[in-house]
PDB file of C-alpha atoms and ligand atoms in Angstrom:
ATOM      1  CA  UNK A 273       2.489 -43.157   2.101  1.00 56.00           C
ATOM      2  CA  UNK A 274       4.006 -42.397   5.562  1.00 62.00           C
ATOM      3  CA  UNK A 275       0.802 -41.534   7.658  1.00 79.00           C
ATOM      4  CA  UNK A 276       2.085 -41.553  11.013  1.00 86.00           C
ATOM      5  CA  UNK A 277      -0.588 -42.726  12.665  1.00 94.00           C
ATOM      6  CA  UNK A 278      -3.267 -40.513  11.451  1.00 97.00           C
ATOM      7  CA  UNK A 279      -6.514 -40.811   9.592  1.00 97.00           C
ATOM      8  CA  UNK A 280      -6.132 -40.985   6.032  1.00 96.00           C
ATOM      9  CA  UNK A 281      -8.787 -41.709   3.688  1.00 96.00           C
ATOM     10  CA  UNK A 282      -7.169 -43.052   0.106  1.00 94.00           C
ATOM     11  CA  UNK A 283     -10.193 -41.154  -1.995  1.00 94.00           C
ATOM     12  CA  UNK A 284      -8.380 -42.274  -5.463  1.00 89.00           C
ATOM     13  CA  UNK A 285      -9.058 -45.668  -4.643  1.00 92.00           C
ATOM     14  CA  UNK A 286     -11.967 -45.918  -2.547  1.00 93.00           C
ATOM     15  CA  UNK A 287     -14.499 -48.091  -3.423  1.00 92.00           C
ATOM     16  CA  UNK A 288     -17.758 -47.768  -4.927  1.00 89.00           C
ATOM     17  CA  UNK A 289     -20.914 -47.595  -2.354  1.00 92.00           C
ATOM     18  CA  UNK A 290     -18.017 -46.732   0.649  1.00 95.00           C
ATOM     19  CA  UNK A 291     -15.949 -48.183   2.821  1.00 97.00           C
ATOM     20  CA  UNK A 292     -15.483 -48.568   6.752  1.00 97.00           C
ATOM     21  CA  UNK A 293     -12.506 -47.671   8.099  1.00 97.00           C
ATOM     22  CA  UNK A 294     -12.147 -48.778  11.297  1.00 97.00           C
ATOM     23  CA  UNK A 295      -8.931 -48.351  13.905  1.00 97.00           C
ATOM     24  CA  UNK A 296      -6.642 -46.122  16.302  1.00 97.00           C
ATOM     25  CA  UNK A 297      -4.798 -43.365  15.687  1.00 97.00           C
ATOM     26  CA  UNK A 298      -1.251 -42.654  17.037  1.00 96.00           C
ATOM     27  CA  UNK A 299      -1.514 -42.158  20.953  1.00 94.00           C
ATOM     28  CA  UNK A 300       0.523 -38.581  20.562  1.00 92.00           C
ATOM     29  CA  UNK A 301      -2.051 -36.918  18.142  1.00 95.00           C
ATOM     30  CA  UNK A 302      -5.086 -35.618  20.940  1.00 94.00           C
ATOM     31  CA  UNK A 303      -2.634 -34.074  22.356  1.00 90.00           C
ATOM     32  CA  UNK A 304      -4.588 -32.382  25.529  1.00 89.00           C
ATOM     33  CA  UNK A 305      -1.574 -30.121  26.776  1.00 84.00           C
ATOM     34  CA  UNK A 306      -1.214 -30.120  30.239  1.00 81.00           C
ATOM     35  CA  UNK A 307      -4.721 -30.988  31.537  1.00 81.00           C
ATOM     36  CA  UNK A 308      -4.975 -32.019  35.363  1.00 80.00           C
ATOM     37  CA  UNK A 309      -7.827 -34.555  35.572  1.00 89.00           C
ATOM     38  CA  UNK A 310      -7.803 -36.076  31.774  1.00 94.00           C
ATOM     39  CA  UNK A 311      -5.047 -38.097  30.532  1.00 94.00           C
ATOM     40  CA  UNK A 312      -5.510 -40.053  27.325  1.00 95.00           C
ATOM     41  CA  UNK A 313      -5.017 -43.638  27.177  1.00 96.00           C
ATOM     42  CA  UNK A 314      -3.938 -45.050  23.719  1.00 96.00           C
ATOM     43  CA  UNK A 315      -5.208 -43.141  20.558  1.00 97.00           C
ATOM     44  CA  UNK A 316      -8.519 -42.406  19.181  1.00 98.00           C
ATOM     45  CA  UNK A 317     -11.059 -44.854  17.877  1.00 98.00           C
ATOM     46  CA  UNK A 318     -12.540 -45.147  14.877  1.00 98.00           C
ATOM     47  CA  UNK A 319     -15.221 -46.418  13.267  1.00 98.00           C
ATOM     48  CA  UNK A 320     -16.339 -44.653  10.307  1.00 98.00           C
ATOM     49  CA  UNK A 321     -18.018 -45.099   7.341  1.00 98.00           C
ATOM     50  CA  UNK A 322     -16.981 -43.179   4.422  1.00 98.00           C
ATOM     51  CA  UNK A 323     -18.007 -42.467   0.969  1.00 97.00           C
ATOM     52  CA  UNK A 324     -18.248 -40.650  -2.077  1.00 94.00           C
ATOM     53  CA  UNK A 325     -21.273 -38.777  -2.882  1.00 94.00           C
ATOM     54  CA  UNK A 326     -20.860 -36.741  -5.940  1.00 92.00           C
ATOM     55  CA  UNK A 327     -18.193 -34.339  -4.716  1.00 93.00           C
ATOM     56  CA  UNK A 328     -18.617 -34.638  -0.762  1.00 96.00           C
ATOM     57  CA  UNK A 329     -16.638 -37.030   0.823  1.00 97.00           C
ATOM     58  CA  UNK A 330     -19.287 -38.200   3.304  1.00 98.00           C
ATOM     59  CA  UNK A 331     -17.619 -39.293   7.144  1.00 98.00           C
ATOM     60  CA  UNK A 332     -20.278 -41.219   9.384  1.00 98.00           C
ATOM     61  CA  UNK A 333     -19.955 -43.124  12.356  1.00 98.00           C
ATOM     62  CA  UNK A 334     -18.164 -43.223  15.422  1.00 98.00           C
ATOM     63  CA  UNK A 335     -15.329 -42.338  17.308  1.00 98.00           C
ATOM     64  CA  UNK A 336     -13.800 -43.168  21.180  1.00 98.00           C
ATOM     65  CA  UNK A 337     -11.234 -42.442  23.369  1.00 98.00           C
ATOM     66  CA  UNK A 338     -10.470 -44.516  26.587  1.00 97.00           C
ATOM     67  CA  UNK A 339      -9.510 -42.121  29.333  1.00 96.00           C
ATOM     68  CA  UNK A 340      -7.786 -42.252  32.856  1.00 96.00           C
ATOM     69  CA  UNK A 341      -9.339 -39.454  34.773  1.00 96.00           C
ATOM     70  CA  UNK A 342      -8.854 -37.848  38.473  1.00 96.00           C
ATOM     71  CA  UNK A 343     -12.074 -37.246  39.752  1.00 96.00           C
ATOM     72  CA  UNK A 344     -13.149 -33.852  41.089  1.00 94.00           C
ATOM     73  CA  UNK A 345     -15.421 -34.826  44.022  1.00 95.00           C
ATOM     74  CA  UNK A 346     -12.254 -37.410  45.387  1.00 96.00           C
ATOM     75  CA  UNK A 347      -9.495 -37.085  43.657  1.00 94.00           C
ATOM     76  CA  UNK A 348      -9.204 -40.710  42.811  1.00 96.00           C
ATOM     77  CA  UNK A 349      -8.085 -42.241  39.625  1.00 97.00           C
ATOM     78  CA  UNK A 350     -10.356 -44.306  37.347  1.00 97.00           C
ATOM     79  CA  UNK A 351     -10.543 -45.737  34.206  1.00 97.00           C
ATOM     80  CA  UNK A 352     -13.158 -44.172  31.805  1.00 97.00           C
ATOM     81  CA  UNK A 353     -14.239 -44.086  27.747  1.00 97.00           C
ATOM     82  CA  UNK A 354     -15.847 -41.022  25.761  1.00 97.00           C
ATOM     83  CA  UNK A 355     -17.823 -41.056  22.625  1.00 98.00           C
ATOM     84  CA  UNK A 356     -18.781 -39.702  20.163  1.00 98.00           C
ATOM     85  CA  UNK A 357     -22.020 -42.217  18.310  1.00 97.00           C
ATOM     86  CA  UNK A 358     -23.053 -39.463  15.548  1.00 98.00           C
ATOM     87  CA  UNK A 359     -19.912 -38.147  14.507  1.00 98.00           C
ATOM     88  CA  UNK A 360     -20.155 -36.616  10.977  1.00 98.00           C
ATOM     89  CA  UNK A 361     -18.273 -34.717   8.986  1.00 97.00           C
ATOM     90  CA  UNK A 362     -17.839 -34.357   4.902  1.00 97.00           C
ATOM     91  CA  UNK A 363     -15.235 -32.526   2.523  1.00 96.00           C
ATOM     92  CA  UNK A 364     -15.493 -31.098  -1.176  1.00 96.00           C
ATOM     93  CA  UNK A 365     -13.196 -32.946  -2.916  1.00 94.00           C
ATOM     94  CA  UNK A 366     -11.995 -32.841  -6.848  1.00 91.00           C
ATOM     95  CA  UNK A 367      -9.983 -34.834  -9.530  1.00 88.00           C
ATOM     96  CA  UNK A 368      -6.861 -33.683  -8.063  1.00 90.00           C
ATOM     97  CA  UNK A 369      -7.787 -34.777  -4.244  1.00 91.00           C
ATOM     98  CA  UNK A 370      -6.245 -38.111  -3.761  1.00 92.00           C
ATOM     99  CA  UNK A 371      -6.111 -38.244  -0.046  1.00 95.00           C
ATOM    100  CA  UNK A 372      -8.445 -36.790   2.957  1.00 96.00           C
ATOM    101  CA  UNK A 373      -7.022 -36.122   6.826  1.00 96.00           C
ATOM    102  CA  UNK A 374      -9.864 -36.602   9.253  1.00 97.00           C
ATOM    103  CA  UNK A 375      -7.807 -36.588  12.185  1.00 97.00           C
ATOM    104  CA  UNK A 376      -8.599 -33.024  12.967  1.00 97.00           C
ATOM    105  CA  UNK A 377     -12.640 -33.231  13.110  1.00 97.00           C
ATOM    106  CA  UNK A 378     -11.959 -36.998  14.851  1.00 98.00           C
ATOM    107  CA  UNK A 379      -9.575 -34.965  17.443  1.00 97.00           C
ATOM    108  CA  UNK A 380     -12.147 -31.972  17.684  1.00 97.00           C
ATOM    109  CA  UNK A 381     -15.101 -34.211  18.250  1.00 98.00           C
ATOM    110  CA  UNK A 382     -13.165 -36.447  20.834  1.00 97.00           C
ATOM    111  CA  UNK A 383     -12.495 -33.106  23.027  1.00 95.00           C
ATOM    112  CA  UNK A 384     -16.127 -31.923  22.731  1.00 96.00           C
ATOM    113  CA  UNK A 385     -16.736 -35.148  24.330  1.00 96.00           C
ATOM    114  CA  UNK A 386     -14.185 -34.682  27.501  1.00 94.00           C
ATOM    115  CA  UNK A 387     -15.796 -33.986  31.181  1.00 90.00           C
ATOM    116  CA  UNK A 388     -14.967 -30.776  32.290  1.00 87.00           C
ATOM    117  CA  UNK A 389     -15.423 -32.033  35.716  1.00 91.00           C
ATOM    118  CA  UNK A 390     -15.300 -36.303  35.764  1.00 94.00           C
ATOM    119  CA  UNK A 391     -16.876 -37.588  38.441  1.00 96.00           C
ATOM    120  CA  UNK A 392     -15.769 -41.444  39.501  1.00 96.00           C
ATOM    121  CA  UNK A 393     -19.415 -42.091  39.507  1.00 96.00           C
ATOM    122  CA  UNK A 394     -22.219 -39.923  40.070  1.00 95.00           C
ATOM    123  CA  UNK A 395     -22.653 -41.150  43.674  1.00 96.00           C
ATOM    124  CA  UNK A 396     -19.587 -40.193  44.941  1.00 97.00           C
ATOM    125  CA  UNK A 397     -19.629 -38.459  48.149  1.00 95.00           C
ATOM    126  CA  UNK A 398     -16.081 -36.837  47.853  1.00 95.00           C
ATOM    127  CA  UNK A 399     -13.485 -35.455  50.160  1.00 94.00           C
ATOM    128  CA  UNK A 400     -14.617 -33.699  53.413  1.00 92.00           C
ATOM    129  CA  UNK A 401     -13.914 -30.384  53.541  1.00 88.00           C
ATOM    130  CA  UNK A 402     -12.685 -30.710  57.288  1.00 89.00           C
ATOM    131  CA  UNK A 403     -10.695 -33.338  57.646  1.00 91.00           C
ATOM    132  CA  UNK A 404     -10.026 -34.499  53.718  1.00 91.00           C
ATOM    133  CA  UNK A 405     -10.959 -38.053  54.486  1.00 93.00           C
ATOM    134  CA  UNK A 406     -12.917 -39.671  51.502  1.00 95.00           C
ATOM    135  CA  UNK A 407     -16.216 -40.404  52.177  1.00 94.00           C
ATOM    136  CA  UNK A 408     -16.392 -43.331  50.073  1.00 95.00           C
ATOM    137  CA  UNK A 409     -14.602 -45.116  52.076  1.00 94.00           C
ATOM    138  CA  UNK A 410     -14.814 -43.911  55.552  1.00 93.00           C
ATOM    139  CA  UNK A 411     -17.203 -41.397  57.589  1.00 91.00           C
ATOM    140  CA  UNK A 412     -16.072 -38.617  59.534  1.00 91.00           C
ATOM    141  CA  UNK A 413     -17.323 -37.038  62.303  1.00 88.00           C
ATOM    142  CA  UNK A 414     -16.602 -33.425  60.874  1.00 87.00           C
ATOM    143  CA  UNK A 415     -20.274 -32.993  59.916  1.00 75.00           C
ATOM    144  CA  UNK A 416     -21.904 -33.643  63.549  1.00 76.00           C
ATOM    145  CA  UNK A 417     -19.364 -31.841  65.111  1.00 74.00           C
ATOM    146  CA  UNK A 418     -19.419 -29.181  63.116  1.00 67.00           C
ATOM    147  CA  UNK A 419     -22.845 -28.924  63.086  1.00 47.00           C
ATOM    148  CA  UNK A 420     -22.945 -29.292  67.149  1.00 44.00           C
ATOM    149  CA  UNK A 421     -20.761 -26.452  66.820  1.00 48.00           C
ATOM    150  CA  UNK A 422     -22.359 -24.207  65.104  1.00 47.00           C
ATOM    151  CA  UNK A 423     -25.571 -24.912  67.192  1.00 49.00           C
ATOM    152  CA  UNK A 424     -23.647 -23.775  69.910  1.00 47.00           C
ATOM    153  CA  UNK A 425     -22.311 -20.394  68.939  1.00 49.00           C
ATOM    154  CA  UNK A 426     -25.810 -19.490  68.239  1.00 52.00           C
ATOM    155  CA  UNK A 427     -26.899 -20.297  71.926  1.00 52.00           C
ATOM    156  CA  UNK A 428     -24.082 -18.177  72.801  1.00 49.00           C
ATOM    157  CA  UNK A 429     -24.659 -15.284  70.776  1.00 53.00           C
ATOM    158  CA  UNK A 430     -28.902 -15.562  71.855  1.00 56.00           C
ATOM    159  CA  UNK A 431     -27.819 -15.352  74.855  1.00 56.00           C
ATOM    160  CA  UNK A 432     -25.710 -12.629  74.838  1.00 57.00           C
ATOM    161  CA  UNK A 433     -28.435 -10.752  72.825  1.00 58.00           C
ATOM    162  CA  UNK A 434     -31.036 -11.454  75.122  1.00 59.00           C
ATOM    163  CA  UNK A 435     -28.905 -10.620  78.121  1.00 60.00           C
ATOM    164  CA  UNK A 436     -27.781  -6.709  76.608  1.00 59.00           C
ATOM    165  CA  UNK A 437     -31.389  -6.362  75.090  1.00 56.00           C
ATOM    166  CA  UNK A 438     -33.743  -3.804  77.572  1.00 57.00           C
ATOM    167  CA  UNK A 439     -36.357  -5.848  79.217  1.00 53.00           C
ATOM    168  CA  UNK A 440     -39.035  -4.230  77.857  1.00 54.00           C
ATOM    169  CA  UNK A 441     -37.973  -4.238  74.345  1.00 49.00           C
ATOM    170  CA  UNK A 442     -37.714  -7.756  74.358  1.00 50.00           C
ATOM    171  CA  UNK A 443     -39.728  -9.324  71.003  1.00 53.00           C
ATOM    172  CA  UNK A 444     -42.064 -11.876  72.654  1.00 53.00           C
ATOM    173  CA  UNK A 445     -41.929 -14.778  70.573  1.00 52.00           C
ATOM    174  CA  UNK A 446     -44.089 -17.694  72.987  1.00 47.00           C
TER     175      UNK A 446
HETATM  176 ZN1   ZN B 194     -15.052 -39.712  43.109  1.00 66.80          ZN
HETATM  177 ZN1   ZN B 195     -14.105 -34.870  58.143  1.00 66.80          ZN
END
């Protein structure tokens, strides 16, 4: 049987008390469209125990996918995994079922897994919003200056307050 590189469990000749199937799919079948900070690298892992339990074919185990990912605080590359350590799944089967996809609930659990947003590390500092210079690697001066700014325009505009206010309706605030 031609499977392509998907997961197939042979039920006609599985054995007694289970068996472990362990691998990687085809690299083509997660198949994440056209996602900007999640590529796939390779095809998804398995480890799975599987076994017949009166009419439920019974999936435990599980499954992985190594990852490149662009991080959303930098914009860097790195070099990630997800998992999924409970994954679980089972299917009614009869006389007449001989064979069992699982790459579907493998696929669907591996994308329940995916960062929406990967971070490079949970540390990282990011880009500045200034200057675009990543702070995990350098410091810019963007924040004091911008912050010296901004003190500054305040003075300005106080001063301009106090100067148009009336004497006498001046707040006293010593
Ligand atoms: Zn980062
Ligand atoms: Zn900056």
């Amino acid at each position: 049987m031609e499977t392509q590189g998907r997961l197939i469990v042979d039920v006609a000749r599985l054995a007694k008390g289970g068996e472990w199937y362990r691998g990687e799919t085809a690299a083509d079948l997660l198949d994440l469209g056209e996602s900007e900070f999640v590529a796939p690298e390779g095809g998804m892992l398995y480890a799975l125990k599987v076994e017949l339990i009166g009419s439920e074919l019974l999936v435990r185990g599980e499954v992985r996918q190594r990852l490149t990912c662009v991080c959303s605080r930098c914009a860097e590359s790195f070099a990630t995994e997800v998992a999924d350590p409970e994954f679980i799944c089972s299917h009614e089967i009869n006389a007449a079922t001989d064979y069992v996809d699982l790459t579907e609930e493998v696929r669907e659990a591996i994308i329940l897994a995916l960062p929406g947003y990967p971070v490079c590390r949970e540390s990282c500092r990011g880009l500045c919003m200034a200057c675009g210079a990543n702070l995990n690697e350098t410091t810019c001066r963007c924040h004091e200056l911008g912050k010296d700014n901004r003190w500054a325009a305040l003075d300005v505009l106080k001063t301009d307050l106090d100067a148009s206010r009336p004497k006498r309706a001046r707040p006293r605030e010593k």
